Coordinates of C-alpha atoms and ligand atoms in Angstrom, one line a residue:
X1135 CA 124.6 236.5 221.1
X1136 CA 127.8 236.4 219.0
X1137 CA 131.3 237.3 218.9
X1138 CA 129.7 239.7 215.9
X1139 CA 131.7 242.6 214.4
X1140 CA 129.6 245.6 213.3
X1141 CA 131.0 248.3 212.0
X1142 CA 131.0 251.7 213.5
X1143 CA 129.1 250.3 216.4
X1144 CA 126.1 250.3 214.9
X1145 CA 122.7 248.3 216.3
X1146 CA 121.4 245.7 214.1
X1147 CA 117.8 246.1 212.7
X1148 CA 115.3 243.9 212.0
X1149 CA 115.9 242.4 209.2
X1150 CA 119.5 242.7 208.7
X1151 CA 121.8 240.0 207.4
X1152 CA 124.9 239.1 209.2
X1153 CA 127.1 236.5 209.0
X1154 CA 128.2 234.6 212.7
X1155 CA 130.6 232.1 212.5
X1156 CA 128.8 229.0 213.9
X1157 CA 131.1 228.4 216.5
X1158 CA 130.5 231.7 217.9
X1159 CA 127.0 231.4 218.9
X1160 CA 126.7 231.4 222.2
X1161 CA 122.6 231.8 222.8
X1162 CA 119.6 233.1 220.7
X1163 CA 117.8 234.5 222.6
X1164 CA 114.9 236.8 222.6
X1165 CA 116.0 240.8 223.2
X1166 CA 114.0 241.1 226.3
X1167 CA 116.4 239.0 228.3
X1168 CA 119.3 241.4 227.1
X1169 CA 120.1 244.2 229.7
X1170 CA 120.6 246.5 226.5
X1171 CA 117.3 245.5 225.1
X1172 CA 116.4 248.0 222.5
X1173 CA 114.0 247.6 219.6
X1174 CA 116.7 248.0 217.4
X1175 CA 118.1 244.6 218.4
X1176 CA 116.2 241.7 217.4
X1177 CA 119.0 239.1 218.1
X1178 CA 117.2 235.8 216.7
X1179 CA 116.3 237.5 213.4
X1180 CA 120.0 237.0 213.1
X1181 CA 119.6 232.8 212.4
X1182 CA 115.9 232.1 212.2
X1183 CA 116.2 232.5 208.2
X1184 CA 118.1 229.5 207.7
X1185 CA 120.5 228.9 204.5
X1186 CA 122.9 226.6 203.6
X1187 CA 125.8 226.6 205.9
X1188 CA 124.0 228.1 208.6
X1189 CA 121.6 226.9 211.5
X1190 CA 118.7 224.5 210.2
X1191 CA 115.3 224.5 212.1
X1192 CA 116.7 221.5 214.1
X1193 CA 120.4 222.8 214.5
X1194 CA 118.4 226.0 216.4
X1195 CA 117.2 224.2 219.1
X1196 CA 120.4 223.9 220.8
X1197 CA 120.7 227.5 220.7
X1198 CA 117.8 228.7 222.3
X1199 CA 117.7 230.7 224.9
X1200 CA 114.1 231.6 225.5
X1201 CA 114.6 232.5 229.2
X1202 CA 117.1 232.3 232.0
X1203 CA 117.8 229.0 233.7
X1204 CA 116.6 228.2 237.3
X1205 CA 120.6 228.7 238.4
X1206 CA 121.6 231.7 236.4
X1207 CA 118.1 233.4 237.4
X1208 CA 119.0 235.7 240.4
X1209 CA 115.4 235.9 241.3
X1210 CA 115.7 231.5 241.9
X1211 CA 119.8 231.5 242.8
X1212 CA 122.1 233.0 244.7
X1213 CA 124.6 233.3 242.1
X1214 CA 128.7 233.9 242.8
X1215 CA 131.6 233.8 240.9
X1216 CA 134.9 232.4 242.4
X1217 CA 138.1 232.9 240.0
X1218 CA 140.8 230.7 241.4
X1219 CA 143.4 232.8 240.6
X1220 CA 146.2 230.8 240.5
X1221 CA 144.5 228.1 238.9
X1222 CA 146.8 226.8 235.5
X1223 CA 148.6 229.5 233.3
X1224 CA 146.7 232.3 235.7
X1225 CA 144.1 233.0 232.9
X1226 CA 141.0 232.9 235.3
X1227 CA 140.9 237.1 235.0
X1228 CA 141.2 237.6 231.6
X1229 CA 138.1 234.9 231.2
X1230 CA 136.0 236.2 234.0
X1231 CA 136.9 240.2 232.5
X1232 CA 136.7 239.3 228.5
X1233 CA 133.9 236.5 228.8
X1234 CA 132.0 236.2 231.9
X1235 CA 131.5 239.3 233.2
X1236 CA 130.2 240.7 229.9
X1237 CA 127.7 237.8 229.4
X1238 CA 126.4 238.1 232.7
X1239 CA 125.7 241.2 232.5
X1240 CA 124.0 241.5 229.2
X1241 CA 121.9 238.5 230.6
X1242 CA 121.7 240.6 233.6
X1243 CA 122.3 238.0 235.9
X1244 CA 123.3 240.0 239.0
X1245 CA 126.1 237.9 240.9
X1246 CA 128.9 238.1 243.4
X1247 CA 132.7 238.1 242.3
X1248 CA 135.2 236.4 244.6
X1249 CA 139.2 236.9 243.3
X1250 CA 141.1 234.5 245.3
X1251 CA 143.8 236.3 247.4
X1252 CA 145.2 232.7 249.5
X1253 CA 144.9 229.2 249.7
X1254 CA 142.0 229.4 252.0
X1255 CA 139.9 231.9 250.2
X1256 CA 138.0 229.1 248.8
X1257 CA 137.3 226.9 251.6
X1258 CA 136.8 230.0 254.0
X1259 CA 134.0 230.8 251.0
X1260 CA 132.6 227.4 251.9
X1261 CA 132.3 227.5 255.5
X1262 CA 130.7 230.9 255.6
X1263 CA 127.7 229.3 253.6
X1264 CA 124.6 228.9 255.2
X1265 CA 120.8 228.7 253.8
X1266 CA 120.5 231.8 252.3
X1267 CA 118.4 234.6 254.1
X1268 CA 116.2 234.6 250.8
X1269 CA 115.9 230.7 251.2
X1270 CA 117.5 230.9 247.6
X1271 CA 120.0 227.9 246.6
X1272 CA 123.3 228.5 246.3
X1273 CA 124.9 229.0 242.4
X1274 CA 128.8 229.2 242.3
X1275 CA 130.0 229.6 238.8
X1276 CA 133.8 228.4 239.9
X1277 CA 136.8 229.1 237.1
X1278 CA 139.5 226.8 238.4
X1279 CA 141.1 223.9 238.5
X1280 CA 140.0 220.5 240.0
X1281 CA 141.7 221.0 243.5
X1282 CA 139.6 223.9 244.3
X1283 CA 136.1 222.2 243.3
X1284 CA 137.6 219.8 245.7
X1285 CA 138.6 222.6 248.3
X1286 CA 135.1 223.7 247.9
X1287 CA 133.0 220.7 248.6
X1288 CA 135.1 219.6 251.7
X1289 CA 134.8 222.9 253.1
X1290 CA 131.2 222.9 253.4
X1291 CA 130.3 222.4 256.7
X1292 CA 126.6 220.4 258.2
X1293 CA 123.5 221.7 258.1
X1294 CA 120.8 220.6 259.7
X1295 CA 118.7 220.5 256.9
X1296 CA 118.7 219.3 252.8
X1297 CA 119.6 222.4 250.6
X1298 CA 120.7 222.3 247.0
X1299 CA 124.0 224.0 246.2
X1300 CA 124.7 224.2 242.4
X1301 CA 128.3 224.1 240.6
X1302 CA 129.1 225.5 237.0
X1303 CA 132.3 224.8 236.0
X1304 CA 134.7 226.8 233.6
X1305 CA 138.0 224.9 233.6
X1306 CA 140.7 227.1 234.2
X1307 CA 143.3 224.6 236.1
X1308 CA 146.0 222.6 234.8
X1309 CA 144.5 219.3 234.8
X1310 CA 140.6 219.9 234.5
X1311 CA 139.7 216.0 235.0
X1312 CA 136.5 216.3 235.6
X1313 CA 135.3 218.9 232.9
X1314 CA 137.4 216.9 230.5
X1315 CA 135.8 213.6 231.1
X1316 CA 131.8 215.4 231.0
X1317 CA 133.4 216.6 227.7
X1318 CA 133.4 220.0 228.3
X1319 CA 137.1 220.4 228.8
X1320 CA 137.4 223.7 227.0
X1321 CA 136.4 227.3 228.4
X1322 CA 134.1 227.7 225.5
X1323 CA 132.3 224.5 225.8
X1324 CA 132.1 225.0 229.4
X1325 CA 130.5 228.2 228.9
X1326 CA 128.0 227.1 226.6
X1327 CA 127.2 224.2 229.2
X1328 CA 126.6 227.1 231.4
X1329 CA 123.8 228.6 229.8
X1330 CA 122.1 225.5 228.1
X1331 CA 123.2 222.7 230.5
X1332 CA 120.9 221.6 232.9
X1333 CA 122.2 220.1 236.8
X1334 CA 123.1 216.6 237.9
X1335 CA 124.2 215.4 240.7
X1336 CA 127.6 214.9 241.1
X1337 CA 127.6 211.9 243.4
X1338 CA 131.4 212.6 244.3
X1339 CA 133.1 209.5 246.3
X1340 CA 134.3 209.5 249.9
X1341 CA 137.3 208.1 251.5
X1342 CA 137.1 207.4 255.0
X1343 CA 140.9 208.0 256.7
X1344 CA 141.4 206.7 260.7
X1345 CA 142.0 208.6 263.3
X1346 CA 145.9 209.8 263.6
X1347 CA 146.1 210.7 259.8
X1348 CA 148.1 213.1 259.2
X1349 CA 147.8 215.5 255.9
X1350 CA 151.3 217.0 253.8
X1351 CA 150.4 220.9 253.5
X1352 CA 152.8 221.9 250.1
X1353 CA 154.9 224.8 250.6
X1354 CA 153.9 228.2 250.0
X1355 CA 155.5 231.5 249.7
X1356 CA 155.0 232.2 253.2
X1357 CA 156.2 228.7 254.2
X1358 CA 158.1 227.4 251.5
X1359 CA 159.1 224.1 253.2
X1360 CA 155.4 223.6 253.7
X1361 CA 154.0 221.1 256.9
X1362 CA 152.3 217.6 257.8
X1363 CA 149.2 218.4 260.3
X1364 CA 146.5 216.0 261.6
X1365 CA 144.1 215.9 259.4
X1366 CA 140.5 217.6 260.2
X1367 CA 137.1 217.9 258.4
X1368 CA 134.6 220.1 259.0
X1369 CA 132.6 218.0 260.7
X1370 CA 135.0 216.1 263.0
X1371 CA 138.5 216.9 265.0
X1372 CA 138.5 213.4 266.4
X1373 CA 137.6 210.2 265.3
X1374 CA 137.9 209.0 261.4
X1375 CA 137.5 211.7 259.0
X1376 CA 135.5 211.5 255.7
X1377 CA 137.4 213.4 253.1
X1378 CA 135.2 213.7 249.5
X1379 CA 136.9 212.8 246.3
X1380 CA 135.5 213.8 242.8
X1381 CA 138.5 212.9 240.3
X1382 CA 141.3 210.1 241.9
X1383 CA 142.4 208.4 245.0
X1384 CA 145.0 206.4 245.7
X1385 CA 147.9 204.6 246.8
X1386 CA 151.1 203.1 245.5
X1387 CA 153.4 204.6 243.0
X1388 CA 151.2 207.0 241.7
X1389 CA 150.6 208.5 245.3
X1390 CA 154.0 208.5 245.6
X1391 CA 154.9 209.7 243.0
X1392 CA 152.2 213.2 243.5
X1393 CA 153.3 213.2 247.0
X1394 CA 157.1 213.9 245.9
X1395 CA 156.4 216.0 243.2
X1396 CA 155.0 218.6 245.7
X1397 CA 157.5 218.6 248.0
X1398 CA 160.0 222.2 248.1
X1399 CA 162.7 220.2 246.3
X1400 CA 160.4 219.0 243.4
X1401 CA 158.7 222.3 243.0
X1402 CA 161.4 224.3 242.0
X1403 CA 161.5 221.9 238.9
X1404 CA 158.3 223.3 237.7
X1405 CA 156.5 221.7 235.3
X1406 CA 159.2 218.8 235.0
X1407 CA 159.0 217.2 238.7
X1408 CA 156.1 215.2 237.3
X1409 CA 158.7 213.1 235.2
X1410 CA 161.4 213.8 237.7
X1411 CA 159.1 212.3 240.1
X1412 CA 157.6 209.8 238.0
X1413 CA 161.3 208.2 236.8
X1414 CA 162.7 208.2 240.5
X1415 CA 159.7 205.9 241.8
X1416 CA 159.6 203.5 238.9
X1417 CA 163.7 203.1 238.9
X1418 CA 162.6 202.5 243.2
X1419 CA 161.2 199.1 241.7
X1420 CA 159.4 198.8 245.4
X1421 CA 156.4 197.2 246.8
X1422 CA 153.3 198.6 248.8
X1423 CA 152.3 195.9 251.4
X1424 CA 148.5 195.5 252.5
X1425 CA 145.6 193.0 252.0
X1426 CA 142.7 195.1 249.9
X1427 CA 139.3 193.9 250.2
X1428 CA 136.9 195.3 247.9
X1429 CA 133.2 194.8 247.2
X1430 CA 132.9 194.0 243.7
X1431 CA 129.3 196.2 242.0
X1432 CA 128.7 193.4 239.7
X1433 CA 128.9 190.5 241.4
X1434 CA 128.1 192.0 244.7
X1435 CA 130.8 189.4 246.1
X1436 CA 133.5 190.9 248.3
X1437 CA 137.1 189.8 247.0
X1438 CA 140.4 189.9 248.9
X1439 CA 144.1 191.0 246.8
X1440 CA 146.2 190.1 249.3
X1441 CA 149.5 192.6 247.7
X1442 CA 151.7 193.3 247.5
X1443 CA 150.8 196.2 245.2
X1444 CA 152.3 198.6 242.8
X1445 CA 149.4 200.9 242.2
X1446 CA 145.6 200.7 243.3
X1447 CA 143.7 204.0 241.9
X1448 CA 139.9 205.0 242.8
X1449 CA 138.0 206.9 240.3
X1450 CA 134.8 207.9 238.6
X1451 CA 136.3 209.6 235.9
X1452 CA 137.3 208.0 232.5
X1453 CA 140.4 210.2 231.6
X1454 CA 142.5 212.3 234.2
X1455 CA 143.8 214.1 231.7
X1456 CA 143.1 214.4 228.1
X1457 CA 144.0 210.9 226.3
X1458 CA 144.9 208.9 229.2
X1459 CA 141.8 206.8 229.9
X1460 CA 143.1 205.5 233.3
X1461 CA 139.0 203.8 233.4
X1462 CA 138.0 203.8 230.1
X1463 CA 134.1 202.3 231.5
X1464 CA 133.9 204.7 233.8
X1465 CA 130.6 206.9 234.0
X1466 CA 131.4 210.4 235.5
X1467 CA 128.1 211.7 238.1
X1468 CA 126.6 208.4 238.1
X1469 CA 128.1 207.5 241.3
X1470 CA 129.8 204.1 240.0
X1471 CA 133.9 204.1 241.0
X1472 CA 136.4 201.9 238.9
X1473 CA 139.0 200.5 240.9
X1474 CA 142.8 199.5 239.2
X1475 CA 145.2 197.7 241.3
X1476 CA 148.5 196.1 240.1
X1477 CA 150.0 193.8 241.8
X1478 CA 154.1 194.4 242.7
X1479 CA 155.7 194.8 239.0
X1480 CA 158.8 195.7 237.9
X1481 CA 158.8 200.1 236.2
X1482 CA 159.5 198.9 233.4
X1483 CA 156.6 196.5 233.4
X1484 CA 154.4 199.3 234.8
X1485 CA 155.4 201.8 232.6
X1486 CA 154.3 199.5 229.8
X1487 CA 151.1 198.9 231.1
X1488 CA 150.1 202.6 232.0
X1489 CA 150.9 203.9 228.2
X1490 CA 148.5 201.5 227.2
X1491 CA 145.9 203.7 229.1
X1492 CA 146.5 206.3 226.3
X1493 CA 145.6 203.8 223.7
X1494 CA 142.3 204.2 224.9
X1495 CA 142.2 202.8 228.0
X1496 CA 143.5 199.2 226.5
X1497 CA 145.9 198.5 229.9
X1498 CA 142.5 197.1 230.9
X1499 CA 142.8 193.9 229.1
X1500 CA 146.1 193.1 230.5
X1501 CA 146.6 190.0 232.7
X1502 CA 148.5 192.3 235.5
X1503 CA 145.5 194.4 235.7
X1504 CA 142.9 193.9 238.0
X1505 CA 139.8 196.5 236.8
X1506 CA 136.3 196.6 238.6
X1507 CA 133.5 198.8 239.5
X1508 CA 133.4 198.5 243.3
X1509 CA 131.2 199.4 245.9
X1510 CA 133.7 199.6 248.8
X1511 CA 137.0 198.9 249.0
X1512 CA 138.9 198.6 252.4
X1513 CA 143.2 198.8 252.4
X1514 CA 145.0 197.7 255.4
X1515 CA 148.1 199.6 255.2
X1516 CA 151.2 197.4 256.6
X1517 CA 154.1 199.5 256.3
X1518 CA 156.6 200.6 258.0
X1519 CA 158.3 203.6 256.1
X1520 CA 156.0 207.1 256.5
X1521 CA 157.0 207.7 252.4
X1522 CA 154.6 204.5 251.4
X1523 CA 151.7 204.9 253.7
X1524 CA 150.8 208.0 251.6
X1525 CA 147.4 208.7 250.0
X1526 CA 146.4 210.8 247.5
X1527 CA 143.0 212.3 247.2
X1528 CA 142.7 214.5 244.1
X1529 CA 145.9 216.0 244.8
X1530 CA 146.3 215.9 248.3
X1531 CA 148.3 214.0 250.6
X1532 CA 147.6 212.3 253.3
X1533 CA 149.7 209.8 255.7
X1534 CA 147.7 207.3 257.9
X1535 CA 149.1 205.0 261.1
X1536 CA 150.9 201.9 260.0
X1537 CA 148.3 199.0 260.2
X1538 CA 145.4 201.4 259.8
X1539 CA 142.4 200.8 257.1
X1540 CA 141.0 202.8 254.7
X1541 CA 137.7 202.4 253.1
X1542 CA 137.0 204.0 250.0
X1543 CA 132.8 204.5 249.5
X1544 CA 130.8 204.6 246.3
X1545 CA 129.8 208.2 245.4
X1546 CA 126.8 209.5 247.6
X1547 CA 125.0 213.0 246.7
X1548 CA 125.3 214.4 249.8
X1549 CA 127.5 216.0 251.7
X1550 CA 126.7 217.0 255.7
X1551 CA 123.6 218.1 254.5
X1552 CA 124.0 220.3 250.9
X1553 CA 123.3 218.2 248.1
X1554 CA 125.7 219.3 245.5
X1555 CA 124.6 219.3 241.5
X1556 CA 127.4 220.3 238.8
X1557 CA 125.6 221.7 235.6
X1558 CA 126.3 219.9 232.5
Ligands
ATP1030 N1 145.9 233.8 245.5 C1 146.2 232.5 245.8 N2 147.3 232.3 246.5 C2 147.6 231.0 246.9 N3 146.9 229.9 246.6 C3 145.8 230.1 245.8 C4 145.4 231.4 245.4 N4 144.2 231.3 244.7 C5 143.9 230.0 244.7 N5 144.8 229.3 245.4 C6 144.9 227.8 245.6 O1 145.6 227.3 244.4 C7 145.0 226.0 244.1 C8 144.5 226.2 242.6 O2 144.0 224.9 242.3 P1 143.1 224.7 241.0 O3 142.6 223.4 241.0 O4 142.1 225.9 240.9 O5 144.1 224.9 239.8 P2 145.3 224.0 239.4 O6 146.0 223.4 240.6 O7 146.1 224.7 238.3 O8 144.5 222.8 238.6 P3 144.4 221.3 238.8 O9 143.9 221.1 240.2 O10 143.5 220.9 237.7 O11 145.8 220.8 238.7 C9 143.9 225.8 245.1 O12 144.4 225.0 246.1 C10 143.5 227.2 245.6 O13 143.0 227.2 246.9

C-alpha cells in the first residue's frame, strides 16, 4: 500500500512497473487482506522485483504485511478510534479522514469512531469500559496528545478480573513525550508502528497523593476562571488516591511554573505563557522546603536530600520534548523512573543547568545535580504558601496539605485490574 499515483484510475496488473517512493510504503501486503481485493491488484508484485534503489530481499521484511495483527484484527479486538479533537494544532480530523479511516478500511478493520465533543469525553470513554460481551480485548487507536492517554488510563475504573486493553498511539498533541521518546514522534512513523509494531507493556508510574489533596481544574469556555476540587480516582473518594503517570511528575519550579501557565491570566498569552511563566519563577529565586527520601534501584539503599529544593522531576521518559533530554538513561516501558532533584539554586544557575539538558542530556554530569533510577521516592512537603505545595503530574495540578507526603512508585503494569500495552 502506497501513496501511488495512477493515472486515470486505473488498477494495476500483474506485472506492472511502478515506481513508490520508499517512504511511502506503508505495507505489502497480499490482495486478499484488501477490502477492494480484485485480481487485478497484486500489490507485492509492486516491490518483490528488487533493483537498485529500491527494496532488497532483506529491506522487505519490514514491510510485510502477510496478515492482520492480533489488535487491528476485529475478529481478536475490539477496536475504537478516539480523535482528541483539540489535541495540538486541531489536526486529529484531517489525519483520522485523509489517513486512518482509508487504511482501515481497505484493511477492513471494522472499528468504532469517537470525536471528542468535551473534556470528559475521554475519560467518560474509560469508565464505560467493561470486558467486552465478545470477551474480546479492548484496542483504542487514540490520535492525541499526552494528557489524554493520561485521561484515559486514570479513567479506567476496577475490575474484578485481569483483561488486556491495548493502546496505539498517533501523536497529534503538542508535546507528544511519550511517542517522541519510543521514537515514533511523527504521525507517519506512528502509523507505520501501528500496523507492524507489536505491544509492550507500558509499566506507567504511580504517584500516591494524601487524603485532602486538592486538584486545579484549568479554565474552560464554560468556566473560564476554571476551579481547585478534592481530588478523586476512580477507585477511591476517601483516603489517599493513586493517580498514574506515564511522561513527568513533579515539584519545584517546574510545577510551578506548569501550574501558572494554566491559570486564566496565563492562557490568554497563548503559546508564550510557557516563557512568561518560566521567566517569572526563575527571577522568584525561591526555595521548596521538604526532606525527600528516595530508594535508590542501584544500590537498593534508601537516601535522604534533606532540601531545600529547586526542582525534583519523576520520569521514565528520556526527552519531554524533542531535544531536551531531561533523563538522558532513561528507558521508556521498562518500568525504571529517573529521579532529578536540585538543590535551592539561584535562576540563573538553574537556567544554566537545564540548557544543558538539550546538549543531550549533559546537565547530568553537573555537581548540582543529583540523577538516579529510584524505586520509591517519598517528599514531605513543609510549606506554608498553597502556590509551592503544587504537583504536577503530566500536566495536571495538584495541591496537597502542608506537612503531607507523597510517594512516587516505580512503574507497575496494572492498573485496578486492565493491564494496559502501548504498541510499538
Ligand atoms: N472537544 C473538546 N473540548 C474540550 N476539551 C477537549 C475536547 N476534546 C479533547 N479535549 C481535552 O483536551 C485535552 C487535549 O489533550 P491532548 O493531550 O490530546 O493534546 P495537547 O494538550 O495538545 O497535547 P499535550 O498533552 O501533548 O500537550 C484533553 O484534556 C482532552 O480531554
Amino acid at each position: 500500500m502506497g501513496d501511488m499515483k495512477i493515472e486515470n484510475d486505473d488498477y494495476l496488473k500483474f506485472g506492472d512497473n511502478v515506481s513508490v517512493p520508499l517512504e511511502s510504503v506503508l505495507a505489502v501486503t497480499p490482495s486478499t487482506l484488501l477490502s477492494y481485493s480484485s485480481d487485478t491488484l497484486h500489490v507485492p508484485s509492486l516491490v518483490v522485483t528488487p533493483t537498485e534503489g529500491t527494496l532488497s530481499g532483506k529491506d522487505i521484511q519490514k514491510y510485510l504485511l502477510p496478515g492482520l495483527p492480533t489488535h487491528l484484527d476485529p475478529c481478536r479486538s475490539r477496536i475504537t478510534v478516539i480523535n482528541s479533537s483539540t489535541a495540538g494544532a486541531h489536526r486529529g480530523q484531517e489525519v483520522y479522514d485523509k489517513l486512518l479511516q482509508p487504511l482501515l478500511e481497505a484493511l477492513n478493520i471494522a472499528h468504532e469512531y469517537i470525536l471528542t465533543s468535551s473534556p470528559s469525553t475521554i475519560s467518560e470513554f474509560a469508565a464505560s469500559l467493561a470486558v467486552t460481551e465478545s470477551g474480546l480485548p479492548h484496542t483504542v487507536i487514540l490520535v492525541s496528545g499526552d494528557t489524554s492517554i493520561h485521561e484515559l488510563i486514570n479513567s479506567l475504573t476496577p475490575i474484578s478480573s485481569t483483561e488486556t486493553i491495548t493502546l496505539a498511539l498517533i501523536p497529534a498533541g503538542s508535546g507528544n513525550a511519550l511517542m517522541t521518546s519510543l521514537s515514533l514522534g511523527s504521525i507517519t512513523s506512528a502509523v507505520f508502528g501501528l500496523v507492524h509494531g507489536t505491544p509492550h507493556p507500558l509499566n506507567p508510574f504511580y504517584v500516591t497523593f494524601p487524603e485532602g489533596s486538592n486538584e486545579v481544574i484549568p479554565p474552560t469556555i464554560h468556566d473560564p476562571n476554571g476551579k481547585t476540587v478534592a481530588l478523586e480516582t476512580p477507585d477511591s473518594s476517601s483516603g489517599p488516591r493513586n493517580i498514574f503517570s506515564l511522561v513527568v511528575t513533579s515539584w519545584g519550579i517546574h510545577a510551578a511554573l506548569v501550574g501558572d501557565s494554566d491559570s486564566p491570566e496565563y492562557r490568554k498569552l497563548g503559546n508564550d505563557r510557557f516563557k512568561k511563566a518560566a521567566a517569572e519563577n526563575l527571577a522568584r529565586n525561591v526555595a521548596w522546603h521538604g526532606p525527600v527520601r528516595y530508594t535508590s534501584a542501584v544500590s537498593g539503599r534508601e537516601e535522604v536530600v534533606e532540601g531545600p529544593h529547586s526542582y525534583l522531576l519523576m520520569t521514565p521518559l528520556s526527552s519531554l520534548e524533542p531535544g531536551f533530554k531531561i533523563a538522558p538513561t532513561a528507558e521508556p516501558l521498562s518500568g525504571k523512573l529517573e529521579m532529578v532533584q536540585m538543590p535551592f539554586l539561584s535562576g540563573e544557575e538553574i537556567m544554566r543547568v537545564l540548557m544543558l539538558a538539550y546538549q543531550n542530556g549533559k546537565h547530568v554530569y553537573e555537581k548540582e545535580v543529583l540523577y538516579e533510577e529510584v524505586e520509591e521516592v517519598y517528599v514531605a512537603v513543609h510549606e506554608d504558601e498553597e502556590r509551592m505545595r503544587r504537583w504536577c503530574v503530566d500536566g495536571r495540578i495538584i495541591i496537597v496539605p502542608n506537612g503531607a507526603t507523597v510517594a512516587v512508585h516505580k512503574g507497575v503494569e496494572n492498573i485496578r485490574g486492565w493491564n494496559i500495552q502501548v504498541v510499538v
